[in-house]
């Protein structure tokens, strides 16, 4: 079995439209999680404070920031809700959008 680099593997698989769509969704969700983490820290908010401000549980905030959210329409809505509570709208370049 020939070993390939991760980049080579992705470049080959990205030719498949279903893989490409899932890969791009994962990238958007990762970017949104990073944006949430950075915004929260820049605003000096704890996860508990962000949970209260956004109406999303601290456990979910933790899962978002640790990249432990399942890909779904519901997780997308939750991340958008958190981003809005931090002053970002769904047009944010890093916001996770469907």
PDB file of C-alpha atoms in Angstrom:
ATOM      1  CA  UNK A   1       0.000   0.000   0.000  1.00  0.00           C
ATOM      2  CA  UNK A   2       1.403   3.344  -1.040  1.00  0.00           C
ATOM      3  CA  UNK A   3       1.348   6.073   1.585  1.00  0.00           C
ATOM      4  CA  UNK A   4       0.170   9.505   0.531  1.00  0.00           C
ATOM      5  CA  UNK A   5       0.244  12.839   2.250  1.00  0.00           C
ATOM      6  CA  UNK A   6      -2.926  14.282   3.717  1.00  0.00           C
ATOM      7  CA  UNK A   7      -2.859  17.056   1.114  1.00  0.00           C
ATOM      8  CA  UNK A   8      -2.579  14.528  -1.728  1.00  0.00           C
ATOM      9  CA  UNK A   9      -5.438  12.503  -0.267  1.00  0.00           C
ATOM     10  CA  UNK A  10      -7.681  15.556   0.080  1.00  0.00           C
ATOM     11  CA  UNK A  11      -6.780  16.844  -3.392  1.00  0.00           C
ATOM     12  CA  UNK A  12      -7.787  13.510  -4.876  1.00  0.00           C
ATOM     13  CA  UNK A  13     -10.991  13.111  -2.835  1.00  0.00           C
ATOM     14  CA  UNK A  14     -12.086  16.736  -3.381  1.00  0.00           C
ATOM     15  CA  UNK A  15     -12.900  15.795  -6.964  1.00  0.00           C
ATOM     16  CA  UNK A  16     -15.928  13.945  -5.570  1.00  0.00           C
ATOM     17  CA  UNK A  17     -18.783  16.497  -5.203  1.00  0.00           C
ATOM     18  CA  UNK A  18     -20.185  14.888  -2.038  1.00  0.00           C
ATOM     19  CA  UNK A  19     -16.775  14.818  -0.363  1.00  0.00           C
ATOM     20  CA  UNK A  20     -16.112  18.397  -1.458  1.00  0.00           C
ATOM     21  CA  UNK A  21     -19.399  19.609   0.019  1.00  0.00           C
ATOM     22  CA  UNK A  22     -18.760  17.875   3.355  1.00  0.00           C
ATOM     23  CA  UNK A  23     -15.161  19.084   3.460  1.00  0.00           C
ATOM     24  CA  UNK A  24     -16.200  22.699   2.808  1.00  0.00           C
ATOM     25  CA  UNK A  25     -18.927  22.499   5.481  1.00  0.00           C
ATOM     26  CA  UNK A  26     -16.371  21.176   7.969  1.00  0.00           C
ATOM     27  CA  UNK A  27     -14.014  24.046   7.131  1.00  0.00           C
ATOM     28  CA  UNK A  28     -16.784  26.628   7.630  1.00  0.00           C
ATOM     29  CA  UNK A  29     -17.755  25.098  10.960  1.00  0.00           C
ATOM     30  CA  UNK A  30     -14.129  25.026  12.096  1.00  0.00           C
ATOM     31  CA  UNK A  31     -13.716  28.679  11.071  1.00  0.00           C
ATOM     32  CA  UNK A  32     -16.863  29.654  12.976  1.00  0.00           C
ATOM     33  CA  UNK A  33     -15.640  27.799  16.088  1.00  0.00           C
ATOM     34  CA  UNK A  34     -12.314  29.637  15.900  1.00  0.00           C
ATOM     35  CA  UNK A  35     -14.108  32.944  15.391  1.00  0.00           C
ATOM     36  CA  UNK A  36     -16.351  32.292  18.416  1.00  0.00           C
ATOM     37  CA  UNK A  37     -13.355  31.425  20.576  1.00  0.00           C
ATOM     38  CA  UNK A  38     -11.382  34.481  19.444  1.00  0.00           C
ATOM     39  CA  UNK A  39     -14.311  36.885  19.831  1.00  0.00           C
ATOM     40  CA  UNK A  40     -15.159  35.545  23.287  1.00  0.00           C
ATOM     41  CA  UNK A  41     -11.573  35.924  24.462  1.00  0.00           C
ATOM     42  CA  UNK A  42     -11.154  39.371  22.887  1.00  0.00           C
ATOM     43  CA  UNK A  43     -14.309  40.508  24.679  1.00  0.00           C
ATOM     44  CA  UNK A  44     -13.003  39.098  27.962  1.00  0.00           C
ATOM     45  CA  UNK A  45     -15.956  36.757  28.364  1.00  0.00           C
ATOM     46  CA  UNK A  46     -15.841  33.409  30.101  1.00  0.00           C
ATOM     47  CA  UNK A  47     -17.669  30.482  28.539  1.00  0.00           C
ATOM     48  CA  UNK A  48     -20.265  30.801  31.291  1.00  0.00           C
ATOM     49  CA  UNK A  49     -20.803  34.492  30.462  1.00  0.00           C
ATOM     50  CA  UNK A  50     -21.116  33.733  26.757  1.00  0.00           C
ATOM     51  CA  UNK A  51     -23.599  30.969  27.536  1.00  0.00           C
ATOM     52  CA  UNK A  52     -25.765  33.417  29.468  1.00  0.00           C
ATOM     53  CA  UNK A  53     -25.452  36.103  26.771  1.00  0.00           C
ATOM     54  CA  UNK A  54     -26.264  33.721  23.900  1.00  0.00           C
ATOM     55  CA  UNK A  55     -28.858  31.519  25.584  1.00  0.00           C
ATOM     56  CA  UNK A  56     -26.757  28.456  24.739  1.00  0.00           C
ATOM     57  CA  UNK A  57     -25.493  26.173  27.515  1.00  0.00           C
ATOM     58  CA  UNK A  58     -21.873  26.353  28.674  1.00  0.00           C
ATOM     59  CA  UNK A  59     -21.509  22.698  27.691  1.00  0.00           C
ATOM     60  CA  UNK A  60     -22.470  23.529  24.097  1.00  0.00           C
ATOM     61  CA  UNK A  61     -20.113  26.543  24.036  1.00  0.00           C
ATOM     62  CA  UNK A  62     -17.324  24.211  25.131  1.00  0.00           C
ATOM     63  CA  UNK A  63     -18.234  21.655  22.454  1.00  0.00           C
ATOM     64  CA  UNK A  64     -18.245  24.372  19.782  1.00  0.00           C
ATOM     65  CA  UNK A  65     -14.864  25.765  20.793  1.00  0.00           C
ATOM     66  CA  UNK A  66     -13.315  22.323  21.029  1.00  0.00           C
ATOM     67  CA  UNK A  67     -14.616  21.378  17.577  1.00  0.00           C
ATOM     68  CA  UNK A  68     -16.817  18.651  18.984  1.00  0.00           C
ATOM     69  CA  UNK A  69     -20.097  19.619  17.271  1.00  0.00           C
ATOM     70  CA  UNK A  70     -21.830  17.274  14.876  1.00  0.00           C
ATOM     71  CA  UNK A  71     -22.582  18.707  11.444  1.00  0.00           C
ATOM     72  CA  UNK A  72     -26.297  19.424  11.221  1.00  0.00           C
ATOM     73  CA  UNK A  73     -28.756  22.181  10.514  1.00  0.00           C
ATOM     74  CA  UNK A  74     -29.309  22.463  14.274  1.00  0.00           C
ATOM     75  CA  UNK A  75     -25.610  22.932  15.060  1.00  0.00           C
ATOM     76  CA  UNK A  76     -25.445  25.553  12.327  1.00  0.00           C
ATOM     77  CA  UNK A  77     -28.314  27.467  13.928  1.00  0.00           C
ATOM     78  CA  UNK A  78     -26.688  27.270  17.361  1.00  0.00           C
ATOM     79  CA  UNK A  79     -23.361  28.570  16.067  1.00  0.00           C
ATOM     80  CA  UNK A  80     -25.108  31.420  14.254  1.00  0.00           C
ATOM     81  CA  UNK A  81     -26.976  32.263  17.476  1.00  0.00           C
ATOM     82  CA  UNK A  82     -23.697  32.421  19.397  1.00  0.00           C
ATOM     83  CA  UNK A  83     -22.043  34.523  16.682  1.00  0.00           C
ATOM     84  CA  UNK A  84     -24.988  36.967  16.716  1.00  0.00           C
ATOM     85  CA  UNK A  85     -24.688  37.304  20.499  1.00  0.00           C
ATOM     86  CA  UNK A  86     -21.046  38.292  19.931  1.00  0.00           C
ATOM     87  CA  UNK A  87     -22.050  40.996  17.459  1.00  0.00           C
ATOM     88  CA  UNK A  88     -21.529  39.056  14.231  1.00  0.00           C
ATOM     89  CA  UNK A  89     -24.268  38.466  11.719  1.00  0.00           C
ATOM     90  CA  UNK A  90     -24.633  35.510   9.380  1.00  0.00           C
ATOM     91  CA  UNK A  91     -22.826  37.514   6.684  1.00  0.00           C
ATOM     92  CA  UNK A  92     -19.588  37.392   8.669  1.00  0.00           C
ATOM     93  CA  UNK A  93     -16.915  36.014   6.315  1.00  0.00           C
ATOM     94  CA  UNK A  94     -16.068  33.284   8.805  1.00  0.00           C
ATOM     95  CA  UNK A  95     -19.608  32.585   9.947  1.00  0.00           C
ATOM     96  CA  UNK A  96     -20.796  29.068   9.418  1.00  0.00           C
ATOM     97  CA  UNK A  97     -23.371  29.325   6.666  1.00  0.00           C
ATOM     98  CA  UNK A  98     -25.275  26.652   4.804  1.00  0.00           C
TER      99      UNK A  98
END
